[in-house]
Coordinates of C-alpha atoms in Angstrom, one line a residue:
X21 CA -5.3 -26.8 2.5
X22 CA -1.4 -26.0 2.6
X23 CA 0.4 -22.8 3.2
X24 CA 1.6 -22.6 -0.4
X25 CA -1.6 -21.1 -1.5
X26 CA -1.3 -18.4 1.1
X27 CA 2.2 -17.9 0.5
X28 CA 1.2 -17.2 -3.2
X29 CA -1.3 -14.5 -2.3
X30 CA 1.0 -12.9 0.2
X31 CA 3.7 -13.0 -2.4
X32 CA 1.5 -11.3 -4.9
X33 CA 0.7 -8.6 -2.3
X34 CA 4.5 -8.0 -1.8
X35 CA 5.0 -8.2 -5.6
X36 CA 2.4 -5.3 -5.7
X37 CA 4.4 -3.4 -3.1
X38 CA 7.5 -3.8 -5.3
X39 CA 5.9 -2.6 -8.4
X40 CA 4.3 0.3 -6.9
X41 CA 7.3 1.4 -4.9
X42 CA 9.6 0.5 -7.7
X43 CA 7.7 2.5 -10.2
X44 CA 8.7 5.7 -8.3
X45 CA 12.4 4.6 -7.6
X46 CA 13.4 3.6 -11.0
X47 CA 11.5 6.7 -12.5
X48 CA 14.5 8.8 -11.5
X49 CA 17.9 8.5 -12.9
X50 CA 21.1 10.4 -13.1
X51 CA 20.0 12.3 -16.1
X52 CA 18.3 15.7 -15.2
X53 CA 16.0 16.0 -18.3
X54 CA 13.1 14.1 -19.8
X55 CA 9.5 14.4 -21.1
X56 CA 6.3 15.0 -19.6
X57 CA 2.6 14.3 -20.6
X58 CA -0.5 15.6 -18.9
X59 CA -4.3 15.1 -19.5
X60 CA -7.2 16.8 -18.1
X61 CA -9.3 13.8 -19.0
X62 CA -7.9 11.9 -16.1
X63 CA -9.8 13.7 -13.6
X64 CA -9.5 14.2 -9.9
X65 CA -11.1 17.4 -8.5
X66 CA -8.5 20.3 -8.3
X67 CA -5.6 18.2 -9.7
X68 CA -3.9 17.4 -13.0
X69 CA -2.3 14.1 -13.9
X70 CA 1.3 14.4 -15.2
X71 CA 3.5 11.5 -16.4
X72 CA 7.2 11.9 -16.5
X73 CA 9.5 10.0 -18.7
X74 CA 13.3 9.6 -18.6
X75 CA 15.9 7.6 -20.2
X76 CA 19.3 6.4 -18.9
X77 CA 21.8 3.9 -20.2
X78 CA 21.5 1.9 -16.9
X79 CA 17.7 1.4 -16.8
X80 CA 16.6 2.4 -20.2
X81 CA 13.2 4.2 -20.5
X82 CA 11.1 4.6 -17.2
X83 CA 8.1 6.6 -16.6
X84 CA 5.4 7.0 -13.9
X85 CA 2.5 9.4 -13.3
X86 CA 1.0 11.2 -10.4
X87 CA -2.0 13.7 -9.7
X88 CA -0.7 17.1 -8.7
X89 CA -2.7 19.9 -7.2
X90 CA -2.8 23.1 -9.3
X91 CA -1.4 24.8 -6.0
X92 CA 1.8 22.8 -6.7
X93 CA 2.1 23.7 -10.2
X94 CA 3.7 27.1 -10.2
X95 CA 2.6 29.1 -13.4
X96 CA 0.0 26.8 -14.4
X97 CA -3.8 27.3 -14.2
X98 CA -6.8 25.1 -15.3
X99 CA -7.5 27.5 -18.0
X100 CA -4.1 27.1 -19.5
X101 CA -4.5 23.3 -19.9
X102 CA -7.1 23.9 -22.6
X103 CA -4.7 25.2 -25.4
X104 CA -1.4 27.0 -25.8
X105 CA 2.2 27.2 -24.6
X106 CA 2.9 26.6 -21.0
X107 CA 5.8 27.0 -18.5
X108 CA 5.4 25.7 -14.9
X109 CA 7.5 24.5 -12.1
X110 CA 7.0 21.9 -9.3
X111 CA 9.0 23.1 -6.4
X112 CA 9.6 20.7 -3.5
X113 CA 12.0 20.2 -0.7
X114 CA 14.0 17.5 -2.6
X115 CA 14.3 19.6 -5.8
X116 CA 12.6 21.4 -8.5
X117 CA 11.0 20.2 -11.8
X118 CA 10.9 23.1 -14.5
X119 CA 8.6 22.1 -17.3
X120 CA 7.6 23.7 -20.6
X121 CA 5.6 22.5 -23.5
X122 CA 2.0 23.1 -24.8
X123 CA -1.6 21.9 -24.3
X124 CA -4.0 21.0 -27.2
X125 CA -7.7 20.3 -26.2
X126 CA -6.6 19.3 -22.6
X127 CA -3.5 17.2 -23.6
X128 CA -0.2 18.5 -22.8
X129 CA 3.4 17.5 -23.7
X130 CA 6.8 18.9 -23.3
X131 CA 10.1 18.7 -21.6
X132 CA 11.3 19.0 -18.1
X133 CA 14.5 19.7 -16.3
X134 CA 15.2 18.4 -12.7
X135 CA 17.5 20.1 -10.3
X136 CA 18.1 18.5 -6.8
X137 CA 18.3 20.5 -3.6
X138 CA 21.6 19.8 -1.9
X139 CA 20.3 21.0 1.5
X140 CA 17.6 18.4 1.3
X141 CA 20.3 15.7 0.7
X142 CA 22.5 16.8 3.6
X143 CA 19.4 17.0 6.0
X144 CA 18.3 13.6 5.3
X145 CA 21.8 12.3 5.7
X146 CA 22.2 13.9 9.1
X147 CA 19.1 11.8 9.9
X148 CA 20.6 8.6 8.6
X149 CA 19.0 8.6 5.1
X150 CA 21.0 8.5 2.0
X151 CA 19.4 9.8 -1.3
X152 CA 21.0 9.3 -4.7
X153 CA 19.6 10.9 -8.0
X154 CA 17.1 8.3 -8.3
X155 CA 15.5 8.8 -4.9
X156 CA 15.8 12.6 -5.2
X157 CA 13.5 12.6 -8.3
X158 CA 11.1 10.3 -6.4
X159 CA 11.2 12.4 -3.4
X160 CA 10.3 15.4 -5.5
X161 CA 7.4 14.1 -7.2
X162 CA 6.0 12.3 -4.0
X163 CA 6.7 15.4 -1.9
X164 CA 8.9 13.7 0.6
X165 CA 9.9 16.2 3.3
X166 CA 12.4 16.3 6.2
X167 CA 9.3 17.0 8.5
X168 CA 7.8 13.7 7.4
X169 CA 11.2 11.8 8.2
X170 CA 11.2 13.6 11.7
X171 CA 7.7 12.6 12.3
X172 CA 8.4 8.9 11.4
X173 CA 11.6 9.0 13.5
X174 CA 9.7 10.3 16.5
X175 CA 7.7 7.1 16.7
X176 CA 10.7 5.3 17.9
X177 CA 9.8 2.4 15.5
X178 CA 13.4 1.1 15.3
X179 CA 15.8 1.3 12.5
X180 CA 14.4 2.7 9.3
X181 CA 16.1 3.0 5.9
X182 CA 15.4 5.3 3.0
X183 CA 13.1 2.8 1.3
X184 CA 11.1 2.7 4.4
X185 CA 10.5 6.5 4.0
X186 CA 9.1 6.0 0.7
X187 CA 6.8 3.1 1.7
X188 CA 5.5 4.9 4.7
X189 CA 4.8 7.9 2.4
X190 CA 3.2 6.0 -0.3
X191 CA 1.0 3.8 1.9
X192 CA 0.3 6.5 4.5
X193 CA 2.0 4.8 7.3
X194 CA 2.1 7.4 10.2
X195 CA 3.4 7.3 13.7
X196 CA -0.2 7.3 14.9
X197 CA -1.0 4.2 12.9
X198 CA 2.3 2.4 14.0
X199 CA 1.3 3.1 17.6
X200 CA -2.3 2.1 17.2
X201 CA -1.2 -1.3 15.6
X202 CA 1.5 -1.9 18.4
X203 CA -1.1 -1.3 21.0
X204 CA -3.3 -4.2 19.5
X205 CA -0.9 -6.8 20.8
X206 CA 1.5 -6.8 17.9
X207 CA 4.4 -4.7 19.1
X208 CA 7.1 -6.0 16.7
X209 CA 5.5 -5.3 13.3
X210 CA 8.1 -4.1 10.7
X211 CA 7.5 -1.8 7.9
X212 CA 6.6 -4.9 5.5
X213 CA 3.8 -5.9 7.8
X214 CA 2.5 -2.4 8.2
X215 CA 2.4 -2.0 4.5
X216 CA 0.4 -5.2 4.1
X217 CA -1.9 -3.7 6.9
X218 CA -2.6 -0.9 4.6
X219 CA -3.1 -2.8 1.5
X220 CA -5.5 -5.2 3.1
X221 CA -7.2 -2.6 5.1
X222 CA -6.2 -3.9 8.6
X223 CA -6.6 -1.2 11.3
X224 CA -6.6 -1.4 14.9
X225 CA -10.4 -1.5 15.2
X226 CA -10.4 -4.6 13.1
X227 CA -7.6 -6.3 15.0
X228 CA -9.4 -5.7 18.3
X229 CA -12.6 -7.0 17.1
X230 CA -11.2 -10.2 15.7
X231 CA -9.1 -10.7 18.8
X232 CA -12.2 -10.0 21.0
X233 CA -13.9 -13.0 19.3
X234 CA -11.4 -15.3 21.1
X235 CA -10.3 -17.4 18.2
X236 CA -6.4 -17.2 19.2
X237 CA -5.1 -14.9 16.6
X238 CA -1.5 -14.4 17.5
X239 CA 0.1 -14.1 14.2
X240 CA -0.2 -11.0 12.1
X241 CA -0.2 -13.2 8.8
X242 CA -3.4 -14.8 10.1
X243 CA -5.0 -11.4 9.9
X244 CA -3.9 -10.8 6.4
X245 CA -5.4 -14.1 5.4
X246 CA -8.7 -13.1 7.1
X247 CA -8.9 -9.9 5.3
X248 CA -7.9 -11.6 2.0
X249 CA -10.7 -14.2 2.5
X250 CA -13.3 -11.8 4.1
X251 CA -13.4 -13.1 7.5
X252 CA -15.3 -10.6 9.5
X253 CA -16.2 -10.2 13.3
X254 CA -19.8 -10.9 12.2
X255 CA -18.7 -14.2 10.6
X256 CA -16.9 -15.3 13.6
X257 CA -19.7 -14.5 15.8
X258 CA -22.1 -16.7 13.7
X259 CA -19.6 -19.5 13.9
X260 CA -19.5 -19.2 17.7
X261 CA -23.2 -19.1 17.9
X262 CA -23.2 -22.5 16.1
X263 CA -20.9 -24.0 18.6
X264 CA -17.4 -23.6 16.7
X265 CA -15.8 -22.0 19.7
X266 CA -12.3 -23.4 19.6
X267 CA -11.0 -23.5 15.9
X268 CA -7.8 -22.2 14.8
X269 CA -7.2 -19.4 12.2
X270 CA -6.3 -21.9 9.4
X271 CA -9.8 -23.6 9.9
X272 CA -11.6 -20.2 9.9
X273 CA -10.1 -19.4 6.6
X274 CA -11.0 -22.9 5.1
X275 CA -14.7 -22.0 6.1
X276 CA -14.5 -18.9 4.1
X277 CA -12.7 -20.5 1.1
X278 CA -15.4 -23.2 0.8
X279 CA -18.3 -20.7 1.5
X280 CA -19.6 -22.5 4.5
X281 CA -21.9 -20.3 6.5
X282 CA -23.9 -20.7 9.7
X283 CA -26.7 -22.4 8.2
X284 CA -24.6 -25.1 6.6
X285 CA -22.5 -25.6 10.0
X286 CA -25.9 -25.8 11.8
X287 CA -27.1 -28.6 9.5
X288 CA -23.9 -30.5 9.7
X289 CA -23.8 -30.4 13.5
X290 CA -27.5 -31.4 13.7
X291 CA -26.2 -34.7 11.9
X292 CA -23.1 -35.0 14.1
X293 CA -22.7 -32.7 17.1
X294 CA -19.1 -33.5 17.3
X295 CA -18.2 -32.9 13.8
X296 CA -14.8 -31.3 13.2
X297 CA -14.3 -28.2 10.8
X298 CA -12.1 -30.6 8.6
X299 CA -15.0 -33.0 8.4
X300 CA -17.4 -30.0 7.7
X301 CA -15.2 -28.9 4.8
X302 CA -14.9 -32.5 3.5
X303 CA -18.8 -32.7 3.7
X304 CA -19.1 -29.4 1.7
X305 CA -16.8 -30.6 -1.2
X306 CA -18.5 -34.0 -1.2
X307 CA -15.6 -35.9 0.2
X308 CA -16.8 -36.8 3.6
X309 CA -18.2 -40.0 4.8
X310 CA -18.9 -41.3 8.4
X311 CA -16.7 -44.2 7.9

């Protein structure tokens, strides 16, 4: 099994990151007006889903949607989303979205105007982060705050850029999460690795449990592969019980790819106590012979 397959999967993960992150970034352009659409049919308790669409000569038409708490929709109540004219605002540190339009049977449409908050721009600049119109709109819809930036900077994580702020906010990467991951023996993880950790649900508990099994995981990318192919501490314990105590991470992944369980390993080792993982894999796919 070569690494191109793994690179394809990891690349797909990063493409997902770019798509998710990019959907917010490109949604905001230099224009300050656009259209909104909302629906009560997309339900999340106490929240309303609103999509914003903007046009610009540079990027064309761009849109994205988010759920907003009614507490954040000034001037709009759940009752008003049934029918009738509405005017409401989303006021955040980065700027304000003033919206107007109407609802019919729980579906709303209208126009909005966005006004950036210059004090937010200056505050972020003083912390080393630059915000153009694109990022300001995104910061408003996502509710990026100066306090969030300060909290992230307090982690002494190293050099962070503006894109890192958005990634940390979208994927819930906190100073606590950073510290926990560093403490597991991976002190040099960058934002890209931390985003992967969130996407593939790699937390400190999982890392410790995997490393405690003694299979020599020293590369974070091995953990990503483990999560992709559902390598659990329980699976590793079963392999150890069957005598596979000194196998590298790539071989562990092969066992999962070819659905080789403890019973199959036990049978293979009964026939040949010194059989290697590679031979077990070949046996599983019908390509192994003793010659």
